[in-house]
mmCIF file of C-alpha atoms in Angstrom:
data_model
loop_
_atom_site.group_PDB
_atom_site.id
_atom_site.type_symbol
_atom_site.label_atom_id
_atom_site.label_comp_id
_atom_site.label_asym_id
_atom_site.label_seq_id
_atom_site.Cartn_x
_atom_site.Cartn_y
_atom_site.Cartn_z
ATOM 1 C CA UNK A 1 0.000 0.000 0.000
ATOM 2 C CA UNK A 2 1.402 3.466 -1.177
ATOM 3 C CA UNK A 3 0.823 7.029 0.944
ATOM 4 C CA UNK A 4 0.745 10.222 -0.902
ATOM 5 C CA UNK A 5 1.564 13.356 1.262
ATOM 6 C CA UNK A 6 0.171 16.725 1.019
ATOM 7 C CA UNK A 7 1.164 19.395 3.746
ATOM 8 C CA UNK A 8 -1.929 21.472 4.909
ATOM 9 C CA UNK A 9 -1.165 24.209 7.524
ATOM 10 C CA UNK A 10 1.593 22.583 8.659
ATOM 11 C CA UNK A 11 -0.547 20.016 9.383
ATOM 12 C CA UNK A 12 -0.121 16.522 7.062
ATOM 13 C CA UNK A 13 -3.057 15.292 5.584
ATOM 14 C CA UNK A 14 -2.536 11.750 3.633
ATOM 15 C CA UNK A 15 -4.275 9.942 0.959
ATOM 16 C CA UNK A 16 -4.320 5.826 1.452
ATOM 17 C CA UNK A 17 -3.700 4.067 -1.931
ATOM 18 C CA UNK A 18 -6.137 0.729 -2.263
ATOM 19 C CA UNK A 19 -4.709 -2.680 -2.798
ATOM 20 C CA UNK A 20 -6.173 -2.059 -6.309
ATOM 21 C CA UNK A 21 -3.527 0.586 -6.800
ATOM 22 C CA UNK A 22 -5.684 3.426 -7.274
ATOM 23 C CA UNK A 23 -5.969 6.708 -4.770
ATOM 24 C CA UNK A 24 -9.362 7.811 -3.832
ATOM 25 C CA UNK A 25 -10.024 11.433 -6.139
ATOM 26 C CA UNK A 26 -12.358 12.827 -3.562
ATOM 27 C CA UNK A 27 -9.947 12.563 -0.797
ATOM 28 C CA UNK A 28 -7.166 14.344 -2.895
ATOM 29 C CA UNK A 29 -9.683 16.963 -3.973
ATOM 30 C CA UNK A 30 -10.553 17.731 -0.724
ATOM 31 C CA UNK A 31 -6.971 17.905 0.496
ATOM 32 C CA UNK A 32 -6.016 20.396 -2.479
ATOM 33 C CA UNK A 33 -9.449 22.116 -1.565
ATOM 34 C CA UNK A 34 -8.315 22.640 2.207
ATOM 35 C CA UNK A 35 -5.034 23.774 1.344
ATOM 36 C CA UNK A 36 -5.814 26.771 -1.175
ATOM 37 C CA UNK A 37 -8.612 27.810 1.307
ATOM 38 C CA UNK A 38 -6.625 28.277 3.868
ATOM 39 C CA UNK A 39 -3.948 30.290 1.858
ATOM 40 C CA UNK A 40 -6.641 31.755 0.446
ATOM 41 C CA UNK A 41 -7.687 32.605 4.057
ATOM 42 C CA UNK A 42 -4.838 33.383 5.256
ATOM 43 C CA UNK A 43 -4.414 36.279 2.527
ATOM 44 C CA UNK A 44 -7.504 38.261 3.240
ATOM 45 C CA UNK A 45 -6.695 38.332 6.755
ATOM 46 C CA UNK A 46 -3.525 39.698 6.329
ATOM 47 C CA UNK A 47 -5.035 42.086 3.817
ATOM 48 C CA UNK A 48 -7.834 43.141 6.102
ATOM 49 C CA UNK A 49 -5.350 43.663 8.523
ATOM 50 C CA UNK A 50 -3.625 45.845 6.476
ATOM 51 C CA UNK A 51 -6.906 47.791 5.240
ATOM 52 C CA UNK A 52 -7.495 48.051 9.417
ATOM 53 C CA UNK A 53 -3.847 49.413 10.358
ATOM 54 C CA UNK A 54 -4.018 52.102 6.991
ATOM 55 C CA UNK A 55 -7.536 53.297 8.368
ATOM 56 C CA UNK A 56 -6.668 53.650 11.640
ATOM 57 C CA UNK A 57 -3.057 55.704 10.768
ATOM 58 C CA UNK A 58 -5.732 58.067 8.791
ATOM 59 C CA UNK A 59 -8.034 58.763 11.194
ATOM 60 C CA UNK A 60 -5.162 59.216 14.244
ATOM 61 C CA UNK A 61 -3.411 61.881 11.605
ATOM 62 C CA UNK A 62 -6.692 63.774 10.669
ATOM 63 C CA UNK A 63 -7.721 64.253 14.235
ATOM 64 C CA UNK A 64 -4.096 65.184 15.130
ATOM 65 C CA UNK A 65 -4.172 67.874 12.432
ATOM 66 C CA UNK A 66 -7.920 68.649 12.990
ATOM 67 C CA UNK A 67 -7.340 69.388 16.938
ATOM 68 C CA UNK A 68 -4.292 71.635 16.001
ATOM 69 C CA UNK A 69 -6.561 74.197 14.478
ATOM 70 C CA UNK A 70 -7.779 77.019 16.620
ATOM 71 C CA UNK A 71 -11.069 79.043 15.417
ATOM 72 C CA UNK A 72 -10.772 82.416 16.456
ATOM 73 C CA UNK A 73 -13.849 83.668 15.164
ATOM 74 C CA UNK A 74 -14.215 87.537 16.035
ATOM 75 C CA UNK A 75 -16.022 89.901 13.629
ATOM 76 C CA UNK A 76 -15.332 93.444 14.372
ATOM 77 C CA UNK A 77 -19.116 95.401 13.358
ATOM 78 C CA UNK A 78 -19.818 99.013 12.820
ATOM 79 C CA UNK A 79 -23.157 99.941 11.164
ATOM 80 C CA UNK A 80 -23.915 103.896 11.405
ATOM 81 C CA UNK A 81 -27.943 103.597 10.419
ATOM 82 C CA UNK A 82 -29.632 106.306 7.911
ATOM 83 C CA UNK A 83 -29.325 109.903 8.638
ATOM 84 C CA UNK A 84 -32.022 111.643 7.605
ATOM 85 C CA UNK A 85 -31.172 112.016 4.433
ATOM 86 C CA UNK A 86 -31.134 108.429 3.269
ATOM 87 C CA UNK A 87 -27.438 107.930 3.740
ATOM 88 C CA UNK A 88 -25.517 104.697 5.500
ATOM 89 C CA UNK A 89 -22.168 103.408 6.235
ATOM 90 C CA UNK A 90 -21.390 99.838 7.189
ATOM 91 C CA UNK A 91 -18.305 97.726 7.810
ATOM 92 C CA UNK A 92 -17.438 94.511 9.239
ATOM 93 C CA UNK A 93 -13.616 92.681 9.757
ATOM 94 C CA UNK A 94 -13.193 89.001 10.797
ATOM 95 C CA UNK A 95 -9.654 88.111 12.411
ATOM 96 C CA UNK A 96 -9.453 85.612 9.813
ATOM 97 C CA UNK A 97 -9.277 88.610 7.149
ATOM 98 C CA UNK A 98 -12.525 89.305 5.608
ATOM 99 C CA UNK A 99 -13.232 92.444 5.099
ATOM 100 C CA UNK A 100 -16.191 94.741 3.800
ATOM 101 C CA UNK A 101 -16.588 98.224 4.180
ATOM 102 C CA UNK A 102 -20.048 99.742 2.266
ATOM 103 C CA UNK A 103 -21.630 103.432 1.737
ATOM 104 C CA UNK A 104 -24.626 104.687 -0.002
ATOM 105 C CA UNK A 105 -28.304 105.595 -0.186
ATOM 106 C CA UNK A 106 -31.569 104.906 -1.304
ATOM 107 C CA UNK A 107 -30.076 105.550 -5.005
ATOM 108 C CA UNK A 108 -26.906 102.732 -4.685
ATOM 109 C CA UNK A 109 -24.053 101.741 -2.781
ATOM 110 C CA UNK A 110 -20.300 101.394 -3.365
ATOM 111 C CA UNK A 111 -18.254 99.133 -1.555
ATOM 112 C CA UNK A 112 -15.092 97.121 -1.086
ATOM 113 C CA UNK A 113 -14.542 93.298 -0.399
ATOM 114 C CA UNK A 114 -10.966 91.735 1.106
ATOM 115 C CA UNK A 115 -10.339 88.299 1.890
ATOM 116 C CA UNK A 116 -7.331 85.608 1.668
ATOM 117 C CA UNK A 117 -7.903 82.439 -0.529
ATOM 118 C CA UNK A 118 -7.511 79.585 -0.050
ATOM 119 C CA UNK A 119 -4.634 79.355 -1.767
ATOM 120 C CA UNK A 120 -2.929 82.472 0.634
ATOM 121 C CA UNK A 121 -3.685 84.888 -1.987
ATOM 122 C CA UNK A 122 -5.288 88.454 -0.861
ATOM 123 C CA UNK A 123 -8.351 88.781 -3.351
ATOM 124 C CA UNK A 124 -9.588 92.562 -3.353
ATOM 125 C CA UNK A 125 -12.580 94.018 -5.517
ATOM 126 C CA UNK A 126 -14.720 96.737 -5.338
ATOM 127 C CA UNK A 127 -18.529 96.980 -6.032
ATOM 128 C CA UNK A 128 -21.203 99.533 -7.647
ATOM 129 C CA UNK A 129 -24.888 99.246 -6.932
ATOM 130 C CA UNK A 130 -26.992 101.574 -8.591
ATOM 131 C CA UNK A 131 -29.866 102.142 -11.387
ATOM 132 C CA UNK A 132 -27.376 100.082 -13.776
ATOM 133 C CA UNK A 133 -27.069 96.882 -11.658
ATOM 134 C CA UNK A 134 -24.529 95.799 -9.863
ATOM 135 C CA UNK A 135 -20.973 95.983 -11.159
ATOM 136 C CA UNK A 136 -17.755 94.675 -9.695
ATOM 137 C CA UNK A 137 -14.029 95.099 -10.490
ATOM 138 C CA UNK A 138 -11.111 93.308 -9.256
ATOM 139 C CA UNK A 139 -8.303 91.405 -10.580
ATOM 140 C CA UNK A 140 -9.762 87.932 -10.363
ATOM 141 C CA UNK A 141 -12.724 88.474 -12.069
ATOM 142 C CA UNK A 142 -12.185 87.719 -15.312
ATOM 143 C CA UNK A 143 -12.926 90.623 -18.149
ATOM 144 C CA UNK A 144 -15.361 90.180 -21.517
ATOM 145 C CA UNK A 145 -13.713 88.760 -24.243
ATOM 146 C CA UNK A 146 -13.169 91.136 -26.944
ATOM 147 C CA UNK A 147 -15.107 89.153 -29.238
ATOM 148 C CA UNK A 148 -18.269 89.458 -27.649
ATOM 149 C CA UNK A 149 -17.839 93.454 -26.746
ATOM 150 C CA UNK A 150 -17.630 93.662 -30.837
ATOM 151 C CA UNK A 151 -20.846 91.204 -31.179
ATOM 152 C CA UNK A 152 -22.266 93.656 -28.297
ATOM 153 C CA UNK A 153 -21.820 96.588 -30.352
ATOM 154 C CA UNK A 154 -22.797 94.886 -33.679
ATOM 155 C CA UNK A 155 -25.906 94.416 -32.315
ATOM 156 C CA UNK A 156 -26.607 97.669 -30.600
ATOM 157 C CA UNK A 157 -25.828 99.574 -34.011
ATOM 158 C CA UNK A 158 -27.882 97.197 -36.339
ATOM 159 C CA UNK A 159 -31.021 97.352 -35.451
ATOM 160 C CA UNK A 160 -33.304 94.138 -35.670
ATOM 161 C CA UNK A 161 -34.937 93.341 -39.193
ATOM 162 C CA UNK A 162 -38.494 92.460 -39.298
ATOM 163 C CA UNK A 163 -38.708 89.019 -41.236
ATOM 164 C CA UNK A 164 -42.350 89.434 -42.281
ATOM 165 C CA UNK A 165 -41.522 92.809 -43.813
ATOM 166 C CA UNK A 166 -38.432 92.219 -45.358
ATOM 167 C CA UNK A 167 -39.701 89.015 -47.521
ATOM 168 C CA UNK A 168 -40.779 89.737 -50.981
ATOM 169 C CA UNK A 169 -43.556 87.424 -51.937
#
């Protein structure tokens, strides 16, 4: 009688050989079965583990960083209400840097706007508010392309052509 050997978690699991000389196939398939589940087992665990130890270095560093961070939130406030005739003033700074300073009356208002951005950057632009809507100006806003200021003033000097008129029939 012959013994085939087939090491299974260290462990040795063997398949008996008949007197007819042939090995039993289920026994070897559930030997070969055992074995690549338990390497198959033993892989997620240890990637699981991983996926554990990664979260948990994440969540240590954010609330590290997160408990760093000190909100100061003061906002500075003057409002001077309307005299009597119509006019206001009003301003407001943050310690964080925002700043907005307004004056006007019943007609419009003209202001100013400071902050930082997010990327450091100091970002300044005033602001009209009138009968002609509200306009602002500052570096960062971007300006009308050229193109459509000519389209603009295409259309202004053509007037519009009445279709129903203009047909000849």
């Amino acid at each position: 009688m012959f013994e085939t050997y087939l090491t299974v978690n260290n462990s040795v699991c063997s398949d008996s050989v008949s007197d007819s000389g042939l090995t039993s196939r289920s026994s070897r398939v559930e030997s070969v079965k055992r074995y690549i589940w338990n390497i198959f087992n033993w892989e997620m665990m240890w990637s699981f583990g991983k996926l554990l130890l990664a979260f948990a270095v994440a969540f240590t560093s954010a609330a590290t960083a997160n408990a760093a961070v000190v909100f100061d939130r003061t906002i500075y406030y003057r409002n001077t209400p309307p005299d009597a005739a119509g006019h206001y003033r009003f301003e407001f700074q943050t310690t964080n840097g925002i700043t907005t300073k307004a004056a006007g009356n019943e007609n419009g208002a003209v202001g100013v706007v400071q902050y930082v951005s997010l990327e450091g950057i100091p970002v300044t632009f005033t602001y009209v508010a009138d009968a002609d809507g509200y306009r602002a100006e500052g570096e960062h806003i971007p300006a009308v392309p050229l193109h459509v200021l000519r389209q603009l003033e295409y259309i202004r000097t053509h007037p519009a052509v009445d279709e129903h008129r203009s047909r000849r029939w």
